Short mmCIF file of C-alpha atoms and ligand atoms in Angstrom, two decimals:
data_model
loop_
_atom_site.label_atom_id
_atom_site.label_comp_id
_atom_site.label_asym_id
_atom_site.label_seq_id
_atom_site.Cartn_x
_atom_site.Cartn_y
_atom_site.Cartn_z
CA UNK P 1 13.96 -4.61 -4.94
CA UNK P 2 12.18 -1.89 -3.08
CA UNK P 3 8.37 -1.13 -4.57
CA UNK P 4 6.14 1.82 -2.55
CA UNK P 5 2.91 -0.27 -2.19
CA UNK P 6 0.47 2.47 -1.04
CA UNK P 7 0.03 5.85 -3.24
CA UNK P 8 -2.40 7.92 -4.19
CA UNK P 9 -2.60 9.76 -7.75
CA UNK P 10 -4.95 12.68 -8.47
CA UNK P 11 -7.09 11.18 -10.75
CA UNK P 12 -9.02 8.77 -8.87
CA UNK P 13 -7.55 10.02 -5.54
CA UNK P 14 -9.06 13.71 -5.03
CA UNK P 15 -7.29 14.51 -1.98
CA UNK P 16 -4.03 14.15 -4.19
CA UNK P 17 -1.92 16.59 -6.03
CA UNK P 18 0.77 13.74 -7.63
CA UNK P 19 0.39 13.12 -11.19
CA UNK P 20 1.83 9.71 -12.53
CA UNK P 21 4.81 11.17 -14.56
CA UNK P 22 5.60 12.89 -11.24
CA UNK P 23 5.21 9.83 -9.04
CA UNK P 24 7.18 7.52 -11.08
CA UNK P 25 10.34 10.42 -11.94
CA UNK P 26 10.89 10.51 -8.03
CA UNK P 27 10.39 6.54 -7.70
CA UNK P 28 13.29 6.23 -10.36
CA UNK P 29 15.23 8.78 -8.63
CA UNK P 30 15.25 6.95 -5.30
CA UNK P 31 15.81 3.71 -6.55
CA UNK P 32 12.51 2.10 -6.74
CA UNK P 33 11.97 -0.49 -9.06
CA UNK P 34 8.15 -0.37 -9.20
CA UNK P 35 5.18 1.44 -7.73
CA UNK P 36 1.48 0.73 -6.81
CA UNK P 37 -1.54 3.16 -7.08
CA UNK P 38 -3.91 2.29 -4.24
CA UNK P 39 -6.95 5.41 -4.23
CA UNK P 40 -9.05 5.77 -1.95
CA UNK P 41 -12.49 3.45 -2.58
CA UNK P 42 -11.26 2.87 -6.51
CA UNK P 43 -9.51 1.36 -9.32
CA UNK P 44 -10.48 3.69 -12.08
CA UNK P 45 -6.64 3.83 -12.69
CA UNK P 46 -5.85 0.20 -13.31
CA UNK P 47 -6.32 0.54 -17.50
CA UNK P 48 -4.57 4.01 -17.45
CA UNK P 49 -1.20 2.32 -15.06
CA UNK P 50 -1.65 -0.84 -17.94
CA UNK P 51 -1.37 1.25 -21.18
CA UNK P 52 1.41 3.82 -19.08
CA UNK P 53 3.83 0.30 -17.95
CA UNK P 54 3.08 -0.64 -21.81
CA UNK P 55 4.44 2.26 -23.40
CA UNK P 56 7.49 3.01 -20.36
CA UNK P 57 8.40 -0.28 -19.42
CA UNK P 58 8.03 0.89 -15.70
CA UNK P 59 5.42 -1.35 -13.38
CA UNK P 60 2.85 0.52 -12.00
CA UNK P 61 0.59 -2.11 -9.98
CA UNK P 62 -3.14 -1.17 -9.09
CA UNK P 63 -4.49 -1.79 -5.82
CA UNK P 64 -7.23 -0.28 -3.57
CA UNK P 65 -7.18 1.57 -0.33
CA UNK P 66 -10.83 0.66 0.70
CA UNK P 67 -12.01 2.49 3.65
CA UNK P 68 -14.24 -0.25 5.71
CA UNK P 69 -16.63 0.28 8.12
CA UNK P 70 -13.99 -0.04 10.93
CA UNK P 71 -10.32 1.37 8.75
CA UNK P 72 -9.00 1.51 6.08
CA UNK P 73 -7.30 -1.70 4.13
CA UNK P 74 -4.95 -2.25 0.91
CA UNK P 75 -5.89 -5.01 -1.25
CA UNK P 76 -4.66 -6.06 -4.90
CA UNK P 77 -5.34 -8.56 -7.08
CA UNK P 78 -8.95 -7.98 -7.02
CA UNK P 79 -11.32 -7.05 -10.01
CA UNK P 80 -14.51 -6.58 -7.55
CA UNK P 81 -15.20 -4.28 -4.70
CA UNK P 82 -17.87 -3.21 -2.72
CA UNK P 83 -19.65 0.43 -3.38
CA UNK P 84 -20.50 1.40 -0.23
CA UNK P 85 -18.54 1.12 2.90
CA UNK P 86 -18.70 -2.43 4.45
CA UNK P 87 -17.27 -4.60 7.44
CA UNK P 88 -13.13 -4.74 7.31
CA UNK P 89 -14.24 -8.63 7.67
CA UNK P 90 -16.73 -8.20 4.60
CA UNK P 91 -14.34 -6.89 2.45
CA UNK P 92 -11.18 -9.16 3.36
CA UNK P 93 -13.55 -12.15 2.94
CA UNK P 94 -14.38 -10.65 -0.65
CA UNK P 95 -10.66 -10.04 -1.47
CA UNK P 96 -10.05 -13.29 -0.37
CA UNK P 97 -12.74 -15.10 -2.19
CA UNK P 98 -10.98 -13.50 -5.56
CA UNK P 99 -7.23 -14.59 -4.67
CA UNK P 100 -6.30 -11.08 -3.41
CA UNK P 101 -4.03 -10.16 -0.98
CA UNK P 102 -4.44 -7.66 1.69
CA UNK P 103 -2.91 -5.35 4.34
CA UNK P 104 -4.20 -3.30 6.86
CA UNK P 105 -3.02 0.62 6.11
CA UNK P 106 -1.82 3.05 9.08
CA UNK P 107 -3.65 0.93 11.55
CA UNK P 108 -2.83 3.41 14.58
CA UNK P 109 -3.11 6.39 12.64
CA UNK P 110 -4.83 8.98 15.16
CA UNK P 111 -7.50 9.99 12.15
CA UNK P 112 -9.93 7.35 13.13
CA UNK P 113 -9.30 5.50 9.96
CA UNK P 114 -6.87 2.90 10.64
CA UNK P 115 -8.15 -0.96 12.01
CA UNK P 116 -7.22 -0.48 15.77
CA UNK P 117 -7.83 -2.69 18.06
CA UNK P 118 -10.33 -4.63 15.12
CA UNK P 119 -7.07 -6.25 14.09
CA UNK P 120 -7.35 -9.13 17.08
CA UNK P 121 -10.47 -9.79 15.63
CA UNK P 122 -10.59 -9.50 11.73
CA UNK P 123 -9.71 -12.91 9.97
CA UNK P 124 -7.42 -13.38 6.52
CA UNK P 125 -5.20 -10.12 6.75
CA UNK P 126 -2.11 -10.88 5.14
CA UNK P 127 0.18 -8.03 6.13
CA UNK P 128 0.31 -4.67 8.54
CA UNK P 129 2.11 -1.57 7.32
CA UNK P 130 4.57 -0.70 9.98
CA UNK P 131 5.90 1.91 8.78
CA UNK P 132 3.65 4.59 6.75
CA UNK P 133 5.11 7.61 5.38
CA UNK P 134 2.17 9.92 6.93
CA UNK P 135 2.18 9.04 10.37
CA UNK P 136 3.77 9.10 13.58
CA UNK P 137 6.64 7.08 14.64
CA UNK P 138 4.21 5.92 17.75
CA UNK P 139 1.84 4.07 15.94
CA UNK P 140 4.38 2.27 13.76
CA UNK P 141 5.93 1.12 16.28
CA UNK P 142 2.68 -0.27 17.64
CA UNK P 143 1.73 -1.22 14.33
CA UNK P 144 4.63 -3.39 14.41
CA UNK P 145 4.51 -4.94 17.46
CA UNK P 146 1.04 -6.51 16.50
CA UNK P 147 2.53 -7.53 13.42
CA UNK P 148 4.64 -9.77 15.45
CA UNK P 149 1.69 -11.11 17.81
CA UNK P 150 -0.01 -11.75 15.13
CA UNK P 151 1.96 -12.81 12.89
CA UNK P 152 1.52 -11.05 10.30
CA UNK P 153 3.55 -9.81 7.00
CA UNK P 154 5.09 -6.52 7.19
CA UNK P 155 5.57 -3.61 5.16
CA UNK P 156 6.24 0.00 4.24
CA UNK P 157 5.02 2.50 2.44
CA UNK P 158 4.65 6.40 1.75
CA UNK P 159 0.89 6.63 1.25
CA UNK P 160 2.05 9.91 -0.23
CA UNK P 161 -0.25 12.71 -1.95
CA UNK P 162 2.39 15.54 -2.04
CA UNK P 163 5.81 14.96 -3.99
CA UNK P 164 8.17 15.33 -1.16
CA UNK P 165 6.19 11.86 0.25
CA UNK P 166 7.31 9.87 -2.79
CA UNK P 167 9.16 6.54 -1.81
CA UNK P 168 9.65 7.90 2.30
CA UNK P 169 8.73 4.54 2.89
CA UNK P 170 8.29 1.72 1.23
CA UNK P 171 8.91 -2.61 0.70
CA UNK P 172 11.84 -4.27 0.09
CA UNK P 173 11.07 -7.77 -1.67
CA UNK P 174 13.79 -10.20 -2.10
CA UNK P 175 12.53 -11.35 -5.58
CA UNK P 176 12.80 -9.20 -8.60
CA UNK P 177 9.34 -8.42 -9.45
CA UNK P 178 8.54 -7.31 -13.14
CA UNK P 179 4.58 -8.59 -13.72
CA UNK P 180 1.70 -8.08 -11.57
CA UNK P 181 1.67 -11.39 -11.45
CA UNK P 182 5.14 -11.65 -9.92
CA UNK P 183 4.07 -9.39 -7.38
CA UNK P 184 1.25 -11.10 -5.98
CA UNK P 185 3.77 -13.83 -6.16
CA UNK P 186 5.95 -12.24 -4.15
CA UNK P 187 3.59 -10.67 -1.46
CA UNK P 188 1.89 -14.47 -0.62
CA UNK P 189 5.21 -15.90 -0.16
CA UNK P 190 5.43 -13.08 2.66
CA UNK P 191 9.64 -12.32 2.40
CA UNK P 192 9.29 -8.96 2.44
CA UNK P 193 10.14 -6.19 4.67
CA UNK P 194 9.64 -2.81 5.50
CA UNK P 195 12.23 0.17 4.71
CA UNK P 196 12.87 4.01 4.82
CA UNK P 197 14.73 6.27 2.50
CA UNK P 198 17.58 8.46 4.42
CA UNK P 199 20.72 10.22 2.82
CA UNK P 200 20.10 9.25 -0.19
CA UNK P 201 19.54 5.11 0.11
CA UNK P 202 17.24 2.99 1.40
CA UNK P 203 17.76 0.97 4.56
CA UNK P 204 15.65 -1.96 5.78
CA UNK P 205 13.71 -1.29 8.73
CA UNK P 206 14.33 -4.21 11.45
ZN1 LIG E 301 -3.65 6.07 1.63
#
């Protein structure tokens, strides 16, 4: 199933203008079977995605995009975070020390937030997202050629704020994932694989 793994909704995120409602009617549209909120330095929205996947059925996972000293990173399955910026090392160590996973967002991004050249030397990454729905072809294709030197996980995602970004680009897992649980699951086994949306389907990106 394909899941968008990086989003951003305008509660928590304040450089967003998606609403939930909004994010998940174009995730059903194209296909997705589930959706993760990952705002910027917070996971105010993890109660609000609970009680909303209660009442609809539809998984809405909460991550974090925390933006470290030297880029920004995606972790989930973590209940603790740091309130001030931090090392990328000091906050991977953290996620680790809780079971988390993470994966290091846009990391050639030419905004001066992704990890650059820090990836050779940060330790317990799980993934790289090689293809992000905000940025240029260029540094994907970078991105993805350290994935592969380092051998790393990789995967896609929108990192949308604006509705035509919904699902642009996002993860294909092999597993059907209903539960947070599942997820995590899923992500540590490392099958999964990065895709884009074009006419109208998804198609894995190799
Ligand atoms: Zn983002």
């Amino acid at each position: 199933m394909f899941i968008d793994v990086h989003m951003h909704e305008m509660t928590y995120s304040k450089d967003s203008f998606l609403k939930l409602d909004e994010i998940v009617r174009i995730a059903k549209e194209k296909g997705l079977g589930a959706i993760c909120i990952t705002d910027h330095d917070s996971m105010g929205f993890k109660e609000l995605a609970k009680e909303y996947t209660r009442k609809t059925g539809y998984p809405v996972f909460v991550g974090i995009e925390f933006f470290s000293l030297q880029g920004d990173i995606v972790a989930f399955g973590i209940d603790n975070y740091p309130k001030e910026r931090v090392s990328a090392q000091e906050f991977i160590d953290m996620v680790k020390a809780q079971g988390g996973v993470c994966f290091a967002a846009h990391p050639f991004r030419n905004n001066r937030r992704g990890l650059e050249e820090h990836l050779r030397e940060v330790k317990g990454l799980d993934g790289l997202e090689v293809l992000n729905g905000s940025t240029s072809k260029e540094a994907c294709k970078k991105a993805a050629e350290y994935a592969k030197e380092l051998g790393l996980f990789t995967l896609g995602a929108s990192d949308c704020h604006v509705p035509e970004k919904v699902g642009v680009c996002v993860t294909y897992f092999p597993e059907e994932i209903r539960t947070f649980e599942e997820f995590l699951a899923a992500f540590c086994k490392g099958d999964m694989k990065p895709a884009y949306y074009e006419d109208g389907e998804y198609k894995i990106f190799t």
